[in-house]
Amino acid sequence: MPERMLQFVHLPQQMPEKRNVLRRRTDFDEIYRQFEPDEAARQASRCSQCGVPFCLIHCPLHNNIPDWLKLTAEGRLEDAYEISSATNNFPEICGRICPQDRLCEGNCVLEKGHGAVTIGAVERFITDTAFERGWVKPIRPHRELALSVGIVGAGPAGLAAAEELRRQGYAVDVYDRYDRVGGLLIYGIPNFKLEKEVVLRRWRLLEESGVRFHLNTTLGKDISLETLRQRHAAVLIATGVYKPRELGGPGVGLEGIVPALDYLIASNRKGLGDPVPAFESGLLNAAGKQVVVIGGGDTAMDCVRTAVRQGATSVKCLYRRDRANMPGSMREVKNAEEEGVEFIWLAAPEAFFGEGSVRAVRAVRMRLGMPDASGRQSVHPEEGGHFMVPADLVIKALGFDPEPLPVLWNEPQLEVTRHGMVKINHRTFMTSLPGVFAAGDIVRGASLVVWAIRDGRDAAAQIHSYIQQSAQLAEAAD
Amino acid sequence: MREESASEFVSNWRRNAQALAETYNPAQEHDACGVGMIVALDGKPRRDVVQAGIDALKAVWHRGAVDADGKTGDGAGIHIEIPQDFFAEVVERGGDKLRSGPIGVGMVFLPKTDLSAQERCRQIVETEILAFGYAIYGWRQVPINVDCIGEKANATRPEIEQIMIWNARGTDEATFERDLYVIRRRIEKQALVAGIPELYLCSLSARSIIYKGMFLAEHLTEFYPDLLDPRFVSRFAIYHQRYSTNTFPTWRLAQPFRMLAHNGEINTLTGNINWMKSHETRLSSPLLDPYLEDIKPVVQTGGSDTAILDNVFELLVRAGRDAPMAKALMIPASIGQDATMPKAHRDMFLYCNAVMEPWDGPAAIVATDGRWVIAGLDRNGLRPMRYTITRHQMLIVGSETGMVKLDEQDIVEKGRVGPGQTIGVDLAKPQFYRDSELKDLLASRYDYGNWIKRVQVIDHIVKTDAQEPVRYEGEALRRRQAALGITLEDLELILHPMVEDANEPVGSMGDDTPVAVLSERYRGLHHYFRQAFSQVTNPPIDSLRETRVMSLKTRLGNLGNILDEDASQCDLLQLESPVLSTAEFDAMRAYMGNSACVVDCTFPVEEGEGGLRAALMRIQREAEEGVRAGCTHVILTDEEMSAERVAIPMILATGAVHTHLVRQSLRTFTSLNVRSAECLDVHYFAVLIGVGATTVNAYLTQEAIADRHRRGLFGQITLKEAVQRYKKAVDKGLLKIMSKMGIAVISSYRGGYNFEVIGLSRALVAEFFPGMPSRISGIGLSGIAKKVLALHRDAWQQDVIRLPVGGFYKLRRHGGEAHGFDAQLIHLLQTAVATDSYSMYRRYADAVRRGPPISLRDLLDFRTEGRQPISIDEVESITEIRKRLVAPGISLGALSPEAHETLSIAMNRIGARSDSGEGGEDPARYQPRPNGDNASSAIKQIASGRFGVTAEYLNNCREIEIKIAQGAKPGEGGQLPGIKVSEMIARLRYAQPGITLISPPPHHDIYSIEDLAQLIYDLKQINPTATVCVKLVARSGIGTIAAGVAKAKADVILISGHSGGTGASPQSSIKYAGLPWEMGLSEAHQVLMLNRLRHRVRLRTDGGIKTGRDVVIAAMLGAEEFGIGTASLIAMGCIMVRQCHSNTCPVGVCTQDEKLRAKFTGTPEKVINLFSFIAEDVRSILASLGVRSLAEVIGRTDLLHQVSRGSEMLDDLDLNPLLVQADPGPYARYCTIEGRNEVPETLDAQMIADAAAFFERGEKMQLQYSIRNTHRAIGTKVSSKIVRRFGMKGLEPGQLTVRLRGSAGQSLGAFAVQGLKLEVIGDANDYVGKGLSGATIVVRLPPSSHLRSQENTIIGNTVLYGATSGYLFAAGQAGERFAVRNSGAIAVVEGCGCNGCEYMTGGTVVILGPVGDNFGAGFTGGMAFVYDPENLFEKRVNPATLLWQRIASPYWERVLRELIERHVAETNSRYAAMLLHDFPLVLPHFWQVVPKEFVRYLPQPLTAPELAAELA
């Protein structure tokens, strides 16, 4: 058989073309073009088809990456889509926004010395093609069950669970306080990484599949958890974490120091054509400003690159560790740098200066200490290493904490951890309230979309078996 | 150490054998030997015939084995005619009156010590004789001399007596003889009834008598002085020297048997026995009909394969066939083999094939029916048989030439018996028949040509133009597939390549998934069956290159009475292959019409688990009723499966019906045709056929092919073509699986249960697959039902049905199978060795321990109760323990040079050993590096390809490992495709870059155990200091093989597990052959102890050893050395990409690609860290057990216990058979030999002493000796001394010339080097110039000889095997496989047997006479010139790789002419001189033969340009 795979020996790695940096900094379109079919096939054919596929192991969803790469290389895209969609509800989204360099591609055996297979780009290509060709069909369950499940939160975890449960034949009701479906997918992640149409078509598909969305519905205000518990055979909490971590230091209350999520949501809403007063007022618009973003995660990366596109005069990112130790994706750093963002490594804000509105940040130089038991290096301020960074807009991207659900929802019985995460039995995904489950960031803390999908799927499987068992028990009781 | 007394040995042996009942099966004993016969061609009984037989036995001692006592042999004996006047005197001296007619004599073994039993035996014998109406003269105590036999032999010796019988009924001789046969059978049965199995009749006849016993062959007449009596005259003498794999002297198993003596092994034995049982129902012969119930069972229990062969041979003879016909029926020539076979012969063999299944396997037999004496070979011709005819009308036949000393002038003919040939003497006439004359005689007896027309070849009926039907699509197909556990991986990785390439897919590295019974996933029933394979005692076959002997021809229908001799036996249907496409099956079904009955093999879901058993009973009943109603074909099918009905695993259904029909004596009345949905890979087909299916149709797999075809995945080909390619892949795979255990014919494989079961319950196996070993029990019917039902539920109740992705071949997380090395373990281990962190290693080792059970050892743990831990400081050092660790053989070619050298350097640094693997090693590595590193592998491997094996290579090591088999593909050879043969590989392997290199499945100098002994002998000569290791793969019966190997003087036996790795191998071989080493090792260890051989040999094991715990468990199961392969690769950077076969290893471990090699990051330090960590791990375990050294726990299975019995679903999983202990008596449980097991000196000791001037001062010398066939490996030890003293090229050719007169023993000039010249005046046996490394060998006739050199055989089989350089000139014909795997030697002979120049890769061979069949199979380099005046060459050549043409260039004409001139000069061949004289006339009859791939390397074009122009 002519060997179709293992072509890495001859073929170099080739990411899908990135749009010219001068052009892309001026709009919010995705920066990667889609693969041409033969290009996708060629790149997929570089896969080594490993006996122990590290890509798959390090994928939170354990996607069968080598299999759909092979099928793509053979031009069997419909088969590839089937395999890819079997383990992932939103492959085209993961293909766009996963930090592949830390997951599948970063662990690809070819990464060292050959250049990893462009897994993410192929993944995206497969499902985009499937949408184009009409292979993606709404769910038509074999049989409709008389039971329903309520899901709180229309983010990736909630949607993945909704799809899985719908597939089993449950009626699924999804409640969300926002006016659109998608959670952070729609409002958190900027367009240049994930065009909104991608999320919207998933929304449409779920509605066509019979999932009922109850938007603009805030739990604890518009409806109580108790009501949901009565209405549904099971309830899944998948609200995510939205409370920004706060900065300390003098001057932190100055105007122009804003939380990342507010900033990103404003920008995304703007992109969707919504009226956004805080943007119009300039409060959440970086145009013409010197912007400083504080933090080193993916949210910080989204902020700096949004600021560039909004027309900031300068964009700087302050992070207290160095490039090698940042949590965000290295690929995103590179993109941001190309787009003109300046990274100030080993620097932490100490104080904010300005009158009424912020004008500058005073930062201190940091140094890295010895790694601790977990392998992470501690940080210490350098003596006398102060410097000033001018800033008209400071965006705090330091991470997120859970909102106090028991309080907000008036459900003191719902147990949470010290940090406010909802406590679950990690095998069953059930919270302290019988029949109430939780998944995603609200359980594990702010994390990746791919982990949210994984949790959503796992929780759905547990909810299914819980309902089945309850039904059997009920039957037995009769 | 106190030695064990003989009686202690006997009683201990019996007790141990009892204890090992689950492990050791005496039926697995093997034997092989030297065999032969002497015949008076004048038909007169002669004393010199008997004397020559006695003499010949004295000259084959080296083909037998001797116990440590030096006196107990494995058995020897002689079969001669009864000297009537001798016995007449005995009768008269006894006071009896001599009556007319010949005296019948029975040679009887009676129980020795139990006198009452002895008396009872005499009674039985007498009763049966008298009851038949014959009378008795009396008993005679046979005089014996026990002084010459060993204590053990004496301790087991029977009382030996003769009973003399008077033909009181006055019947004619033939009737008397036949009656004596019936009487003997009755006696044997009565002995069993009386519970005295010791009673044994060596012979009971009025014609001939057998004297045999457990003495050394040379002590025959000393033990039996009768034979010295000059009245012992005979027209024939059949003699035999046995080499057995065990040490327990069993007198009755000495040969000859009643009719035949045999050298070799019957590979198809289990199938033959099973079919014989079935044939018994229909046995009928006017001569025997009144006594058939006495005769049955034909096959008697407790016999060796030869004894059983003899049983059936005897039956055929007694029913009226003569010996030549009985041989033709049982061991027929291959019809495909001989392209020049006359039609009459072909018709006769077609008839033979219609009557019964061939008894297949290496066989040289000599036999007599009283009137005829014959000698013949099996179709493969794997045993040597040479003959000589003298002026005095004596025919001498034997395994070797020169066994009887003769004057050259007296010899009128010297020949050999070739594959499938038989020679014979009709004593009554008297007349000698050469092979073709004998076949003419047989073929002329009946009109076989007409008879065989009745065989209905239905291939043309089933091969219609009909489209392949398609029945299931989409969901319907998927649900069925899902219900049978078919995965995407099966379809993509296995099925797709089978259709695309018409070949099985290839994979690499070892199988690290759980043994099926330990898996948590569904595993099809075929996963529990492990393919049987040959090693040591019999050779596998090369199914690719030796197609002419292989056959898938399948007979269907009603099998007749094998004792008949008429046309009705040919009333059969016949197919070319048992594999049928759906359209073919439909056509066959239609043809069968009412003669077939269909049995549904599904059961209703609602019946649950119990439904399976009920259904099996129903299926058996329906099949039986069908057959009783007259159906000659039964069709089993699972097509009825649906949401409501569950498919029964068809292996189970087939086994159930086959055994049931056998038990009901109905099996031969019907064919058993199976339609199976689950059947997809080659292995499944093999299992179905192996458990009794006649034909197989994998209909659902065909639907899967159709589905893929519909989707355009096979390009432009038609569906029919796609299906045919799949079928072709299956056919090839079946041939490969059969050939793995040396079976050439599928009718002998069918129903042969040539598998070993791991993990099926004993009860289930006994019920449905009786006779198949299943040592540890496991899942039973209810467990299988549970699994099948669960799978069915998932498949039919889920809404959307997706096939699982798989994970059996490559790791997958979603529902995939567990794998021994997963990503986390690889990462932990690599981090540990890179950072020298033992704590990281601990995390690795703990993670290994916590993982799901994969190997049997995962169910074991150490027994710590009552043990007092000690401080780790008291345990022997890391350095000591590391010495026991070995980096096992991975060839350079698989590994990159960097990785290969890193391993050697690391192992040498820690005083341990690495193994070179096959493929040679760069001589530059023999010199230490500037920093002191030594990159030379301490162990040099010698494998079947003999690539790079030179005298120098063999002298640069501390151990030589003979790789008999490899865990990933036991019983198979290998092929290194041309694209992978780089410049460097080609140089080391003595080949040209880019040319395909083939390793044959067997070592062509090891077809049986005594051959292995010979190779070990040769190796111990060429390296007088190295130990020799024999690498085997675990299987049941390995214990007896190991015992045989130990007796062959191996120093180390390596037991490899099935999980061993490979650079490339068919997936079904990686997955389904071989056993876990835990089973093989414990068996070998126990059986070696049983035989008191354990303390004389070291045991090593390898296969998936990952941690110190594995090492300690292996030690407790009996190993003292441990190979760590995959883990050491991982330490060097391997990440189990499993693409070794693709040359694309991304980390540079397993590739020859320069760019990729640059990525290699391994270092000796990392490897050393791994071995040190494992040693440290071992120390801590030893400390926790309170033990100070590893030696103390070897064989201590009492320190182990089973901690898990597997899943709840199992009937039982019982590892006790692994944990039983034989009592070692006064001996250690480990090897106590210092140094090595020495072998006797040969002539070289004398030569070295005589050549002092040569060795000391390099003076040119000439030596001269007389030799016999017992002088083996002449010139080999001298060569070792030369290479060590002067190097490979340090001497002028012929600086030391040795002239030898007589018959040279085997391995003349093996590995001999430049500077040595051996001139034999006489002849030589097998393996001349084996591994020739530069020397010149000349074999010629003495001037006084009257023979015409070109018509006579002068050298034996397998000459120049693996030769790398040097010259051979032999004035006469060579035997089979001349110049096999030659890669550089230049030779001239005057004719050769079959398979000449096989696998040759270099050198030049001139053959001045006819060649045998299959010439040049796998010949990829070098050149041959063949003189072919009769124009037969083109019929005999295997054209696959070759070009041939007449000589068309003055350059090549000159090359040829010069070689012939040199031949004449060296040998004085009158024939060759005559050819030279007429050169212009003979030149047009020469062929020049060159491999296609090799043409571009020729120094001159084949056709001279001017000639080419002329031709154009």
Tab-separated table of N, CA, C and O in Angstrom, chain B residues 218-255:
chain	number	residue	atom	x	y	z
B	218	GLU	N	26.533	-47.629	19.818
B	218	GLU	CA	27.703	-48.501	19.632
B	218	GLU	C	27.679	-49.718	20.557
B	218	GLU	O	28.454	-50.642	20.378
B	219	HIS	N	26.772	-49.721	21.554
B	219	HIS	CA	26.716	-50.843	22.475
B	219	HIS	C	25.660	-51.883	22.114
B	219	HIS	O	25.365	-52.766	22.912
B	220	LEU	N	25.095	-51.746	20.906
B	220	LEU	CA	24.013	-52.651	20.502
B	220	LEU	C	24.374	-54.121	20.690
B	220	LEU	O	23.665	-54.886	21.342
B	221	THR	N	25.524	-54.512	20.156
B	221	THR	CA	25.858	-55.942	20.209
B	221	THR	C	26.398	-56.343	21.572
B	221	THR	O	26.319	-57.501	21.958
B	222	GLU	N	26.901	-55.360	22.295
B	222	GLU	CA	27.363	-55.686	23.637
B	222	GLU	C	26.168	-56.010	24.529
B	222	GLU	O	26.178	-56.931	25.324
B	223	PHE	N	25.096	-55.200	24.340
B	223	PHE	CA	23.912	-55.415	25.155
B	223	PHE	C	23.180	-56.682	24.719
B	223	PHE	O	22.712	-57.460	25.539
B	224	TYR	N	23.046	-56.843	23.407
B	224	TYR	CA	22.373	-58.032	22.869
B	224	TYR	C	23.402	-58.923	22.165
B	224	TYR	O	23.565	-58.853	20.945
B	225	PRO	N	24.095	-59.794	22.883
B	225	PRO	CA	25.121	-60.623	22.227
B	225	PRO	C	24.536	-61.538	21.151
B	225	PRO	O	25.264	-61.976	20.263
B	226	ASP	N	23.217	-61.775	21.194
B	226	ASP	CA	22.578	-62.562	20.130
B	226	ASP	C	23.058	-62.120	18.756
B	226	ASP	O	23.290	-62.930	17.861
B	227	LEU	N	23.137	-60.795	18.633
B	227	LEU	CA	23.386	-60.235	17.310
B	227	LEU	C	24.783	-60.572	16.788
B	227	LEU	O	25.074	-60.397	15.605
B	228	LEU	N	25.650	-61.038	17.703
B	228	LEU	CA	26.994	-61.405	17.263
B	228	LEU	C	27.012	-62.804	16.650
B	228	LEU	O	27.980	-63.208	16.005
B	229	ASP	N	25.931	-63.540	16.868
B	229	ASP	CA	25.878	-64.903	16.363
B	229	ASP	C	25.875	-64.887	14.841
B	229	ASP	O	25.047	-64.224	14.233
B	230	PRO	N	26.781	-65.602	14.227
B	230	PRO	CA	26.875	-65.552	12.764
B	230	PRO	C	25.610	-66.070	12.081
B	230	PRO	O	25.400	-65.812	10.907
B	231	ARG	N	24.769	-66.796	12.817
B	231	ARG	CA	23.527	-67.256	12.187
B	231	ARG	C	22.533	-66.112	11.996
B	231	ARG	O	21.545	-66.263	11.326
B	232	PHE	N	22.790	-64.993	12.668
B	232	PHE	CA	21.929	-63.832	12.449
B	232	PHE	C	22.230	-63.248	11.081
B	232	PHE	O	23.125	-62.440	10.904
B	233	VAL	N	21.464	-63.720	10.134
B	233	VAL	CA	21.614	-63.227	8.758
B	233	VAL	C	20.264	-62.632	8.352
B	233	VAL	O	19.228	-62.959	8.936
B	234	SER	N	20.307	-61.761	7.391
B	234	SER	CA	19.061	-61.116	7.008
B	234	SER	C	19.219	-60.500	5.635
B	234	SER	O	20.324	-60.208	5.189
B	235	ARG	N	18.086	-60.310	4.972
B	235	ARG	CA	18.141	-59.620	3.689
B	235	ARG	C	18.116	-58.101	3.896
B	235	ARG	O	18.398	-57.356	2.988
B	236	PHE	N	17.682	-57.705	5.084
B	236	PHE	CA	17.708	-56.256	5.343
B	236	PHE	C	18.002	-56.002	6.815
B	236	PHE	O	17.814	-56.889	7.658
B	237	ALA	N	18.460	-54.816	7.086
B	237	ALA	CA	18.617	-54.374	8.466
B	237	ALA	C	18.190	-52.908	8.506
B	237	ALA	O	18.733	-52.088	7.764
B	238	ILE	N	17.189	-52.641	9.323
B	238	ILE	CA	16.767	-51.239	9.509
B	238	ILE	C	17.313	-50.819	10.866
B	238	ILE	O	17.105	-51.516	11.863
B	239	TYR	N	18.010	-49.709	10.897
B	239	TYR	CA	18.614	-49.317	12.173
B	239	TYR	C	18.269	-47.879	12.503
B	239	TYR	O	17.919	-47.087	11.628
B	240	HIS	N	18.359	-47.567	13.754
B	240	HIS	CA	17.904	-46.251	14.201
B	240	HIS	C	18.630	-45.842	15.468
B	240	HIS	O	18.828	-46.627	16.378
B	241	GLN	N	19.018	-44.573	15.515
B	241	GLN	CA	19.606	-43.989	16.729
B	241	GLN	C	18.742	-42.814	17.090
B	241	GLN	O	18.482	-41.935	16.266
B	242	ARG	N	18.266	-42.759	18.324
B	242	ARG	CA	17.284	-41.744	18.688
B	242	ARG	C	17.920	-40.625	19.496
B	242	ARG	O	18.893	-40.823	20.219
B	243	TYR	N	17.358	-39.444	19.322
B	243	TYR	CA	17.712	-38.282	20.138
B	243	TYR	C	16.396	-37.781	20.684
B	243	TYR	O	15.546	-37.325	19.945
B	244	SER	N	16.219	-37.875	21.968
B	244	SER	CA	14.934	-37.491	22.536
B	244	SER	C	15.099	-36.226	23.347
B	244	SER	O	16.188	-35.896	23.818
B	245	THR	N	13.990	-35.508	23.501
B	245	THR	CA	14.072	-34.266	24.253
B	245	THR	C	13.999	-34.496	25.751
B	245	THR	O	14.113	-33.559	26.515
B	246	ASN	N	13.738	-35.717	26.190
B	246	ASN	CA	13.744	-35.870	27.644
B	246	ASN	C	14.843	-36.807	28.063
B	246	ASN	O	15.582	-37.351	27.246
B	247	THR	N	14.994	-36.926	29.353
B	247	THR	CA	16.090	-37.759	29.820
B	247	THR	C	15.577	-39.017	30.470
B	247	THR	O	16.356	-39.834	30.908
B	248	PHE	N	14.258	-39.143	30.563
B	248	PHE	CA	13.760	-40.318	31.232
B	248	PHE	C	13.783	-41.467	30.241
B	248	PHE	O	13.152	-41.425	29.200
B	249	PRO	N	14.546	-42.486	30.524
B	249	PRO	CA	14.714	-43.546	29.522
B	249	PRO	C	13.427	-44.354	29.371
B	249	PRO	O	12.955	-44.946	30.323
B	250	THR	N	12.847	-44.304	28.194
B	250	THR	CA	11.626	-45.045	27.930
B	250	THR	C	11.937	-46.078	26.860
B	250	THR	O	12.097	-45.755	25.690
B	251	TRP	N	12.050	-47.307	27.300
B	251	TRP	CA	12.563	-48.363	26.420
B	251	TRP	C	11.694	-48.593	25.199
B	251	TRP	O	12.153	-48.807	24.097
B	252	ARG	N	10.371	-48.515	25.430
B	252	ARG	CA	9.491	-48.866	24.317
B	252	ARG	C	9.554	-47.847	23.189
B	252	ARG	O	9.152	-48.127	22.076
B	253	LEU	N	10.004	-46.615	23.521
B	253	LEU	CA	10.030	-45.586	22.488
B	253	LEU	C	11.306	-45.619	21.653
B	253	LEU	O	11.475	-44.825	20.738
B	254	ALA	N	12.198	-46.517	21.993
B	254	ALA	CA	13.348	-46.697	21.106
B	254	ALA	C	12.818	-47.207	19.766
B	254	ALA	O	11.754	-47.815	19.680
B	255	GLN	N	13.541	-46.895	18.707
B	255	GLN	CA	13.112	-47.346	17.378
B	255	GLN	C	14.087	-48.411	16.894
B	255	GLN	O	15.134	-48.574	17.478
